[in-house]
PDB file of C-alpha atoms in Angstrom:
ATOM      1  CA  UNK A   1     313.446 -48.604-105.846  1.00  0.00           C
ATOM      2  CA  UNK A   2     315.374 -45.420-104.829  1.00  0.00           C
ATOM      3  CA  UNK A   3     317.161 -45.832-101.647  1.00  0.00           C
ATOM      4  CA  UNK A   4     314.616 -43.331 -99.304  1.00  0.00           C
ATOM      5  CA  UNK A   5     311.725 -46.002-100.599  1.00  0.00           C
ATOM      6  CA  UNK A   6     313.996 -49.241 -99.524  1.00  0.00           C
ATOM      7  CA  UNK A   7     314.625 -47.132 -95.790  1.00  0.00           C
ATOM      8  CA  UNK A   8     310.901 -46.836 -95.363  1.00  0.00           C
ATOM      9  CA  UNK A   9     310.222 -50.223 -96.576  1.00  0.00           C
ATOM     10  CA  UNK A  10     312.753 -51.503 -93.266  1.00  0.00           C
ATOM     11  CA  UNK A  11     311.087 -49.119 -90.825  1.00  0.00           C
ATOM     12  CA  UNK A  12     307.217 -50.243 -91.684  1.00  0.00           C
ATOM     13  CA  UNK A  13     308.599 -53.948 -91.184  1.00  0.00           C
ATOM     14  CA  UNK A  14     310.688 -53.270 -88.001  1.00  0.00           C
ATOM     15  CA  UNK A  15     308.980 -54.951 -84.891  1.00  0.00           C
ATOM     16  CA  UNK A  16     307.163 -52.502 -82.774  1.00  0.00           C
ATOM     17  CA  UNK A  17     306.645 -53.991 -78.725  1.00  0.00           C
ATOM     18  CA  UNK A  18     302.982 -53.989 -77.777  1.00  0.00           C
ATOM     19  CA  UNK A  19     301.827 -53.371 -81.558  1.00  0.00           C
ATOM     20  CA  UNK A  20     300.162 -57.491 -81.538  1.00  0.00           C
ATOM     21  CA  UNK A  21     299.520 -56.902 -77.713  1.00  0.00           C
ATOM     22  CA  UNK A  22     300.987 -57.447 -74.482  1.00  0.00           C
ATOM     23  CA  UNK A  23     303.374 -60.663 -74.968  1.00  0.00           C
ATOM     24  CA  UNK A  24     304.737 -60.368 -71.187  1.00  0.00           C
ATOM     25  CA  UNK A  25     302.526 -58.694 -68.492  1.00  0.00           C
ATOM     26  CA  UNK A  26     303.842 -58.340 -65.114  1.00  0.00           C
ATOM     27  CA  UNK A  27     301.467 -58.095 -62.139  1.00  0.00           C
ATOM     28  CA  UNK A  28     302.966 -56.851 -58.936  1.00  0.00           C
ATOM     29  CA  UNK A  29     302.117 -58.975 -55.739  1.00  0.00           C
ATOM     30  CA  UNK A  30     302.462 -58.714 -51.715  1.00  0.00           C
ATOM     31  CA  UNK A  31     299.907 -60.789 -50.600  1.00  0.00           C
ATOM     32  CA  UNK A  32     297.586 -57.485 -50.318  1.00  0.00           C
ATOM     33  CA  UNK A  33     293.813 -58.462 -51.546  1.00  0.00           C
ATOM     34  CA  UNK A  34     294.117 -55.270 -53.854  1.00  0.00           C
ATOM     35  CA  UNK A  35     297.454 -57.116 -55.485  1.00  0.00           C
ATOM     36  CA  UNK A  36     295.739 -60.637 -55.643  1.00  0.00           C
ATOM     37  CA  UNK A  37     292.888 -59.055 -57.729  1.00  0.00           C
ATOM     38  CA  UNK A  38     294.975 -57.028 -60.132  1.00  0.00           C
ATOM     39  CA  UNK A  39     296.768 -60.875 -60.401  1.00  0.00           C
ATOM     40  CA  UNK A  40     293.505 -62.425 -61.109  1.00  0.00           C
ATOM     41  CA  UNK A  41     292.686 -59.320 -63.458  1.00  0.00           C
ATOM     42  CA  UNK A  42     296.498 -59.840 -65.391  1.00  0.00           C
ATOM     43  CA  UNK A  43     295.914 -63.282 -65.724  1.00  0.00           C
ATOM     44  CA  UNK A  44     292.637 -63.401 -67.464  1.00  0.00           C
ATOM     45  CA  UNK A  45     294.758 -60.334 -69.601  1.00  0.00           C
ATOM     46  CA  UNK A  46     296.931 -62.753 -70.578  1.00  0.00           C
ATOM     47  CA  UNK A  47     294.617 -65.660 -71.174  1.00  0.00           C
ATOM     48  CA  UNK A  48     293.127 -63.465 -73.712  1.00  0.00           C
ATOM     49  CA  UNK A  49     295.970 -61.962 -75.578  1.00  0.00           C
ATOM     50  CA  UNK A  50     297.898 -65.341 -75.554  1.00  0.00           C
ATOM     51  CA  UNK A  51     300.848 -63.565 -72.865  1.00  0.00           C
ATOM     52  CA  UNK A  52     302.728 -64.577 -70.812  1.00  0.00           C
ATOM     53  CA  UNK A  53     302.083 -63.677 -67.227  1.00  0.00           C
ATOM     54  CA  UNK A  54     304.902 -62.776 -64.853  1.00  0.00           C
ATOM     55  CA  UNK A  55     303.777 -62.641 -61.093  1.00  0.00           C
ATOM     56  CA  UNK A  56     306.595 -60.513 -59.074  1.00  0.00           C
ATOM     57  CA  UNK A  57     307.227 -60.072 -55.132  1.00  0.00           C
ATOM     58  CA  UNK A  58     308.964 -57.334 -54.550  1.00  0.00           C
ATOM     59  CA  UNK A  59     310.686 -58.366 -50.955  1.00  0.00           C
ATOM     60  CA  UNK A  60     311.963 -55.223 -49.058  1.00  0.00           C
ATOM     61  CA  UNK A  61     315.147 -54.831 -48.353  1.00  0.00           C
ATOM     62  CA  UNK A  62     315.808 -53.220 -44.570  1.00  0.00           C
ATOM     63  CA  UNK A  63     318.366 -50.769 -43.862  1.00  0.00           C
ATOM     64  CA  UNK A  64     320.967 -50.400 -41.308  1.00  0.00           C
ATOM     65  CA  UNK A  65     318.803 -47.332 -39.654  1.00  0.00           C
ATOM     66  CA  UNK A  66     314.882 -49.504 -40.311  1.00  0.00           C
ATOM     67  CA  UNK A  67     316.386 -52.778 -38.854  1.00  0.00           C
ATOM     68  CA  UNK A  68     316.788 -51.036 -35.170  1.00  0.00           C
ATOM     69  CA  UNK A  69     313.995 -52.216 -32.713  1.00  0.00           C
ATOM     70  CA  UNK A  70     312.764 -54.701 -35.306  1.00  0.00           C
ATOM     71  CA  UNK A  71     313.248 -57.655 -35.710  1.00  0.00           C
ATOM     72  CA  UNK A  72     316.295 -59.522 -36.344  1.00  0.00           C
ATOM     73  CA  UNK A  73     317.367 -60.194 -40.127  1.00  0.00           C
ATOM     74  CA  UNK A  74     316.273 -63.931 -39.872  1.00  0.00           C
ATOM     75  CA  UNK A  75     312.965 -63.501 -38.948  1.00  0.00           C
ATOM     76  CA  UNK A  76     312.152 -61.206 -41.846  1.00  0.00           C
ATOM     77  CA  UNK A  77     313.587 -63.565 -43.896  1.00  0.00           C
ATOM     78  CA  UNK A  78     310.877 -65.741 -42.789  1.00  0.00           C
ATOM     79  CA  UNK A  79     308.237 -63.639 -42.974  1.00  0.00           C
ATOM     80  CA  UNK A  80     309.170 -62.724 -46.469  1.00  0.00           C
ATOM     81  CA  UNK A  81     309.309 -66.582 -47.364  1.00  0.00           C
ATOM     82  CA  UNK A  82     305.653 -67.040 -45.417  1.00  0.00           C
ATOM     83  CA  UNK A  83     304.714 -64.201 -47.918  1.00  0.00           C
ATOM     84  CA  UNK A  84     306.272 -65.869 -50.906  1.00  0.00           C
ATOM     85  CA  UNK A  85     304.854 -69.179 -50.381  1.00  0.00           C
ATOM     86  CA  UNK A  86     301.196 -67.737 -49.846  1.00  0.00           C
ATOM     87  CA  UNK A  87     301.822 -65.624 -53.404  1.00  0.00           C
ATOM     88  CA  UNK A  88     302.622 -68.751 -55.093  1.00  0.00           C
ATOM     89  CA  UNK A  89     299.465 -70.615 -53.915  1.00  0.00           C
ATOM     90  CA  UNK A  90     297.481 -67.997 -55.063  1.00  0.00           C
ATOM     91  CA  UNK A  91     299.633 -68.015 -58.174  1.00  0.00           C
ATOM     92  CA  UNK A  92     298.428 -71.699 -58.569  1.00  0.00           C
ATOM     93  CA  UNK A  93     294.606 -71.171 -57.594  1.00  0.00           C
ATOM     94  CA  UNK A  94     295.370 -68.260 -60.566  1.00  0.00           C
ATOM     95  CA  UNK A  95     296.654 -70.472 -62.422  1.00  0.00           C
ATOM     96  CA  UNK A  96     294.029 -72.956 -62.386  1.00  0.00           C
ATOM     97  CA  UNK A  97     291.046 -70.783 -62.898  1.00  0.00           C
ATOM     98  CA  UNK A  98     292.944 -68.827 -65.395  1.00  0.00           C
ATOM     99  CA  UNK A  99     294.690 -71.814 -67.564  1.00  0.00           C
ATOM    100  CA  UNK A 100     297.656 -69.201 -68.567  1.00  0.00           C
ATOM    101  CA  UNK A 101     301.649 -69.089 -68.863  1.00  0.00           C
ATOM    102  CA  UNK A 102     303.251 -67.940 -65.666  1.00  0.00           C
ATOM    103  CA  UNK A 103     306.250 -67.549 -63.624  1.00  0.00           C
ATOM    104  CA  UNK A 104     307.206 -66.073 -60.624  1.00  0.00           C
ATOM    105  CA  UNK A 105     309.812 -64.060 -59.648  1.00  0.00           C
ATOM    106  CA  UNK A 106     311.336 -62.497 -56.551  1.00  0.00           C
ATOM    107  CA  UNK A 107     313.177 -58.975 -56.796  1.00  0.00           C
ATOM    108  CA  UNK A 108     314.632 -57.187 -53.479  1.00  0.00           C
ATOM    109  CA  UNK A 109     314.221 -53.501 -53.129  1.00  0.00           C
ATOM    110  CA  UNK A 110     311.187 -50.953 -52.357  1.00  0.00           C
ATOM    111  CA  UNK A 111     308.256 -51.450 -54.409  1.00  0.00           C
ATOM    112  CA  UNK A 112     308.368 -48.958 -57.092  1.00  0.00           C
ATOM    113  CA  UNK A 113     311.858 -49.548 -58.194  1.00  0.00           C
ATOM    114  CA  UNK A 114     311.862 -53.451 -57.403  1.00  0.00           C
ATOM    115  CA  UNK A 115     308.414 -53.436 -60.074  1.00  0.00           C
ATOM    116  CA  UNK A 116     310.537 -50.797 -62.336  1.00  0.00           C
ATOM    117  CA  UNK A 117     313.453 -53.354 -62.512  1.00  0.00           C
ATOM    118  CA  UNK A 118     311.284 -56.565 -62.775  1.00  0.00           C
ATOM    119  CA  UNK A 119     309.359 -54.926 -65.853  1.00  0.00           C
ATOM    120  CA  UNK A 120     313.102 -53.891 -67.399  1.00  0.00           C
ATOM    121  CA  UNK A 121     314.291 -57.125 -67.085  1.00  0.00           C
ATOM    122  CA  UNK A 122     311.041 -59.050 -68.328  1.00  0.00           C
ATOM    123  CA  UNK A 123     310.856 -56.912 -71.024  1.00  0.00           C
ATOM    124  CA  UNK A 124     307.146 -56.702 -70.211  1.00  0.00           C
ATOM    125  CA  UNK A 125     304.748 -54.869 -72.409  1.00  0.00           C
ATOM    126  CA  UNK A 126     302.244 -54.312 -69.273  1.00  0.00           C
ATOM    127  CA  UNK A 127     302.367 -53.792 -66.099  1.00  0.00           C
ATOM    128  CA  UNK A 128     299.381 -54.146 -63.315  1.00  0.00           C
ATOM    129  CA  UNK A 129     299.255 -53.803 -60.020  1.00  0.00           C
ATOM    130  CA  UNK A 130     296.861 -53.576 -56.665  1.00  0.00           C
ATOM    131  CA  UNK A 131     295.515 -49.865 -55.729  1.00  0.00           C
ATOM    132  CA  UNK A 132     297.318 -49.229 -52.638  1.00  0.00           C
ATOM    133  CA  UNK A 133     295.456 -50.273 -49.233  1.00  0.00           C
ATOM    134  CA  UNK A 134     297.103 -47.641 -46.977  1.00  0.00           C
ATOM    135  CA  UNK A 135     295.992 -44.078 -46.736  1.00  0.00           C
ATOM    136  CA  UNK A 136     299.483 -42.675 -46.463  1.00  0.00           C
ATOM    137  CA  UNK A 137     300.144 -43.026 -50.193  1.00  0.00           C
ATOM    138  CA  UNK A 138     297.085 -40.864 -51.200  1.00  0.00           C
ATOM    139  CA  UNK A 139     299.071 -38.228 -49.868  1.00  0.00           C
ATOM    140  CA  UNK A 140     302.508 -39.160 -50.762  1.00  0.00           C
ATOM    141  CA  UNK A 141     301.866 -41.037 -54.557  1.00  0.00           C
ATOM    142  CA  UNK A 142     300.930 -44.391 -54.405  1.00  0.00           C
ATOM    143  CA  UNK A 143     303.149 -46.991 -56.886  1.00  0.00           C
ATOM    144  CA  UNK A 144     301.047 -47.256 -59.551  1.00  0.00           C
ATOM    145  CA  UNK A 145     300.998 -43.205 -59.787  1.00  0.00           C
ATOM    146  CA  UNK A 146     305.000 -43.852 -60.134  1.00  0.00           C
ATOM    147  CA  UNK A 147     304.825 -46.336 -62.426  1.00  0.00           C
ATOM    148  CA  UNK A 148     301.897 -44.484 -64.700  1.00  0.00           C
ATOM    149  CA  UNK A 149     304.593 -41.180 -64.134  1.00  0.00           C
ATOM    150  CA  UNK A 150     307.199 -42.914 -65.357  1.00  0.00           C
ATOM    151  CA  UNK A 151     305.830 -43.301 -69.027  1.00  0.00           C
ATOM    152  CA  UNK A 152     307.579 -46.640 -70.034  1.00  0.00           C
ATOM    153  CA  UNK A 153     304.316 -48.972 -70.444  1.00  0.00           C
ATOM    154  CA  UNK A 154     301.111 -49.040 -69.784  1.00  0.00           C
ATOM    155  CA  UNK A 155     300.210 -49.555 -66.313  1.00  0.00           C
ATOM    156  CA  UNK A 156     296.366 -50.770 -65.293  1.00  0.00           C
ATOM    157  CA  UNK A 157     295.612 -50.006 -61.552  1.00  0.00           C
ATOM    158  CA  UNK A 158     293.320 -52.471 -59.980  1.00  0.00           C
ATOM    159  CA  UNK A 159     291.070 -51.391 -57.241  1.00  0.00           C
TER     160      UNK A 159
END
């Protein structure tokens, strides 16, 4: 075997992510009905490929400058834990109807780079998320558009 053939051999056998299918999907939720049916669409995903599903909150972090006239730190704390504990009972109701892995995770940030970082860190081979319910972001670019821009896995937008 000249050594050119042996280098070739290495590169056909070298593990390619996504080639067997999506092993981790991550499906964006806020408690939006848009984000709870691109859940329920990731979960039967992963029921079918045999992946593992990772549900992520992306809690928003408020600045200095947002924080005036709203309210204090505490209370959004609270609301963001309301949030949380409404995403995990749908998680479970998911769960149930979907009879899949799952886990759930909490990032802090805005929701593009909060979903950006959760799918780095996951290592996911997928990512879905909810079409976005306000009409702002048709204009501006909505976060799936960012997340399809940014060209590091496939994204599936869920109306």
């Amino acid at each position: 075997m000249t050594e050119q053939h042996q280098e070739h051999e290495r590169q056909e056998h070298r593990f390619e992510r996504g080639t067997d299918g999506p092993k981790v999907i991550v499906a964006g939720v806020d408690g939006s009905d848009s984000s709870m049916r691109a859940a329920a669409y990731a979960g039967g995903l992963a029921r079918r490929q045999g992946a593992l599903l990772a549900l992520v909150y992306v809690q928003p972090v408020m600045t200095a400058g947002a924080a005036l006239g709203a309210p204090v730190a505490e209370t959004t704390d609270e609301i963001a834990e309301e949030l949380v504990q409404q995403v995990r009972e749908a998680a479970e109701r998911v769960k149930g109807i979907f009879d899949v892995r799952w886990e759930f995770h909490t990032f802090h940030g805005d929701p593009y780079n909060g979903l950006v970082k959760a799918a780095d860190e996951l290592k996911a081979d997928a990512v879905v998320v909810g079409a976005s319910e306000q009409a702002g972001h048709r204009i501006i670019g909505s976060v799936a558009v960012r997340l399809v821009k940014a060209g590091r896995w496939p994204v599936t937008v869920v109306p």
